[in-house]
C-alpha positions as a printed Julia matrix, in Angstrom:
225×3 Matrix{Float64}:
  -7.57   34.94   49.3
  -8.4    35.08   45.6
 -11.48   36.8    44.29
 -14.19   34.93   42.36
 -13.16   36.52   39.05
  -9.48   35.57   39.17
  -8.29   32.18   38.02
  -6.19   30.09   40.38
  -2.5    30.4    39.64
  -0.56   27.41   38.38
   2.72   26.44   39.91
   5.59   25.0    37.94
   7.96   22.71   39.81
  11.51   22.29   38.58
  13.62   19.27   39.38
  16.62   19.84   41.61
  19.96   20.27   39.83
  21.17   16.65   40.25
  18.1    15.37   38.35
  18.35   17.79   35.44
  19.41   16.44   32.06
  23.07   16.97   31.45
  24.18   18.92   28.41
  27.25   18.19   26.35
  28.76   20.54   23.83
  30.36   19.22   20.66
  32.45   21.42   18.41
  31.37   21.51   14.78
  33.02   23.23   11.89
  30.09   24.79   10.02
  32.26   25.29    6.98
  31.97   21.51    6.49
  28.17   21.62    6.46
  27.86   20.97    2.67
  29.86   17.77    3.12
  27.51   16.52    5.87
  24.01   17.49    4.69
  22.37   17.93    1.34
  21.23   21.43    0.51
  17.64   22.15   -0.51
  18.75   22.67   -4.07
  20.54   19.29   -4.13
  17.48   17.51   -2.72
  15.28   19.13   -5.36
  17.67   18.05   -8.09
  17.73   14.47   -6.76
  13.94   14.41   -6.72
  13.72   15.66  -10.3
  16.27   13.08  -11.41
  14.15   10.27   -9.96
  11.04   11.66  -11.64
  12.88   11.67  -14.97
  14.14    8.13  -14.37
  10.61    6.98  -13.54
   9.44    8.44  -16.84
  12.13    6.44  -18.69
  11.19    3.25  -16.83
   7.5     3.75  -17.7
   8.33    4.07  -21.39
  10.52    0.96  -21.26
   7.67   -1.03  -19.72
   4.95    0.37  -21.94
   3.05    2.0   -19.05
   0.64    4.56  -20.44
  -0.41    6.13  -17.12
   1.88    9.02  -16.26
   0.26   10.26  -13.04
  -1.88    8.94  -10.25
  -4.82   11.04  -11.52
  -5.12    8.68  -14.49
  -6.78    6.17  -12.17
  -9.62    8.54  -11.22
 -11.99    6.98  -13.73
 -11.75    3.55  -12.12
 -14.87    2.87  -10.07
 -14.43    1.42   -6.61
 -15.19   -2.26   -6.4
 -13.9    -5.57   -7.71
 -12.59   -4.09  -10.96
 -10.42   -1.58   -9.13
  -9.19   -4.26   -6.73
  -8.14   -6.5    -9.62
  -6.42   -3.64  -11.46
  -4.49   -2.54   -8.35
  -3.57   -6.16   -7.65
  -2.41   -6.68  -11.22
  -0.33   -3.5   -11.1
   1.15   -4.66   -7.8
   2.12   -7.95   -9.42
   3.97   -6.19  -12.23
   5.77   -3.98   -9.7
   6.81   -6.89   -7.5
   7.64   -9.16  -10.42
   9.87   -6.61  -12.14
  13.38   -8.01  -12.59
  14.99   -4.55  -12.2
  17.9    -5.46  -14.45
  18.36   -2.2   -16.37
  20.86    0.6   -15.83
  18.18    2.55  -13.91
  16.88    0.85  -10.78
  13.17    0.84  -10.08
  13.74    0.18   -6.4
  12.18    2.85   -4.21
  10.24    4.57   -7.01
   7.73    1.82   -7.83
   4.88    4.19   -7.0
   6.22    6.66   -9.59
   6.68    4.01  -12.28
   3.22    2.54  -11.6
   1.12    5.63  -10.66
  -1.89    3.45   -9.83
   0.01    2.26   -6.77
   0.72    5.84   -5.74
  -2.96    6.69   -5.99
  -3.86    3.66   -3.88
  -1.23    4.6    -1.3
  -2.44    8.21   -1.09
  -6.07    7.09   -0.87
  -5.38    4.72    2.01
  -3.16    7.27    3.76
  -5.91    9.91    3.57
  -8.44    7.42    4.9
  -6.22    6.69    7.9
  -5.56   10.39    8.48
  -9.27   11.15    8.32
 -10.02    8.42   10.87
  -7.39    9.71   13.32
  -8.68   13.3    13.05
 -12.28   12.21   13.61
 -11.18   10.11   16.57
  -9.31   13.03   18.13
 -12.44   15.22   17.87
 -14.74   12.59   19.4
 -14.68   13.11   23.17
 -16.46    9.81   23.88
 -13.86    7.87   21.91
 -11.0     9.52   23.79
 -12.51    9.02   27.24
 -13.56    5.42   26.59
 -10.09    4.59   25.28
  -7.65    6.5    27.52
  -4.64    4.36   26.59
  -5.4     4.52   22.86
  -5.59    0.73   22.47
  -8.68    0.83   20.26
  -7.11    3.6    18.19
  -3.95    1.54   17.75
  -5.93   -1.51   16.6
  -8.0     0.53   14.15
  -4.9     2.24   12.73
  -3.09   -1.09   12.42
  -5.99   -2.52   10.43
  -6.07    0.5     8.11
  -2.3     0.49    7.53
  -1.97   -3.26    7.05
  -1.98   -2.95    3.26
   1.09   -0.7     3.29
   2.94   -3.06    5.65
   2.08   -6.07    3.5
   3.29   -4.3     0.37
   6.57   -3.3     2.04
   7.13   -6.84    3.37
   6.27   -8.44    0.06
   8.53   -6.1    -1.84
  11.44   -6.88    0.49
  10.85  -10.61    0.1
  10.73  -10.31   -3.69
  14.0    -8.38   -3.83
  15.71  -10.98   -1.65
  14.35  -13.8    -3.83
  15.52  -12.14   -7.03
  18.94  -11.44   -5.54
  19.34  -15.13   -4.71
  17.98  -16.12   -8.12
  15.01  -17.88   -6.55
  11.59  -18.24   -8.11
   8.73  -15.81   -8.05
   5.66  -15.8    -5.9
   4.04  -14.12   -2.93
   0.83  -13.5    -1.06
  -0.13  -10.36   -2.95
  -0.13  -12.17   -6.29
  -3.47  -13.82   -5.53
  -5.33  -10.69   -6.64
  -3.98  -10.64  -10.18
  -5.96  -10.78  -13.36
  -4.24  -13.98  -14.42
  -5.5   -15.94  -11.45
  -8.92  -14.33  -11.7
  -9.1   -15.4   -15.36
  -7.98  -18.89  -14.41
 -10.8   -19.09  -11.89
 -13.27  -18.04  -14.58
 -11.95  -20.76  -16.91
 -12.23  -23.37  -14.18
 -15.79  -22.27  -13.42
 -16.69  -22.42  -17.11
 -15.1   -25.86  -17.44
 -17.12  -27.17  -14.48
 -20.32  -25.75  -15.99
 -19.52  -27.43  -19.32
 -18.9   -30.8   -17.67
 -22.11  -30.46  -15.68
 -24.05  -29.57  -18.83
 -22.63  -32.57  -20.71
 -23.56  -34.85  -17.8
 -27.13  -33.56  -17.86
 -27.36  -34.1   -21.62
 -26.1   -37.69  -21.3
 -28.54  -38.38  -18.48
 -31.39  -36.92  -20.51
 -30.5   -39.07  -23.52
 -30.28  -42.14  -21.33
 -33.72  -41.44  -19.89
 -35.17  -40.92  -23.36
 -33.62  -44.2   -24.51
 -35.07  -46.06  -21.54
 -38.5   -44.53  -22.11
 -38.35  -45.58  -25.79
 -37.43  -49.14  -24.9
 -40.27  -49.27  -22.39
 -42.79  -48.07  -24.98
 -41.63  -50.69  -27.52
 -41.97  -53.4   -24.89
């Protein structure tokens, strides 16, 4: 019999030998390790090479922003959405025909995209951490279905960008035309909408002027009669 101050002991049950996972040994010549894996120094050198290539690609495309911090002065709202969408269009619409490929380092060549990616990633991380600390959320959602739906909604942008980028590369490889769902947020289309709105306002104004002149003419004829 245990005393009131001692905690009950926990028992660990092991599966019988036939149910244990089997282990297999494979010989490996560790002297061949450099031919199988990259060393830390090689990975660092590859990373620096891509940074340098991104800098060259930015200069070729006339991109003045050199880091994601350059987008800090953009206020959240419609202006930021249009700018990010316009940058996304340039990234997706890039022909990638030079000696240095932009594929895989778009977020380095267009730092605004990197900032948007990091911002959305931090938002998702913050949500998951807050969810894990909320006991009510965990108990009311034991299977994590609500968490999965919320995370899917917050990571949809990244999935759409990856899908759109893959589609664009396939289209360019086949020599097909340009286009895509993410292009609807560009400045060009926003400006086109403004022009269409202004044109409708002008037509409406001209119609009102003609109607006013017609009324004045009718009133003048009535007075003469």
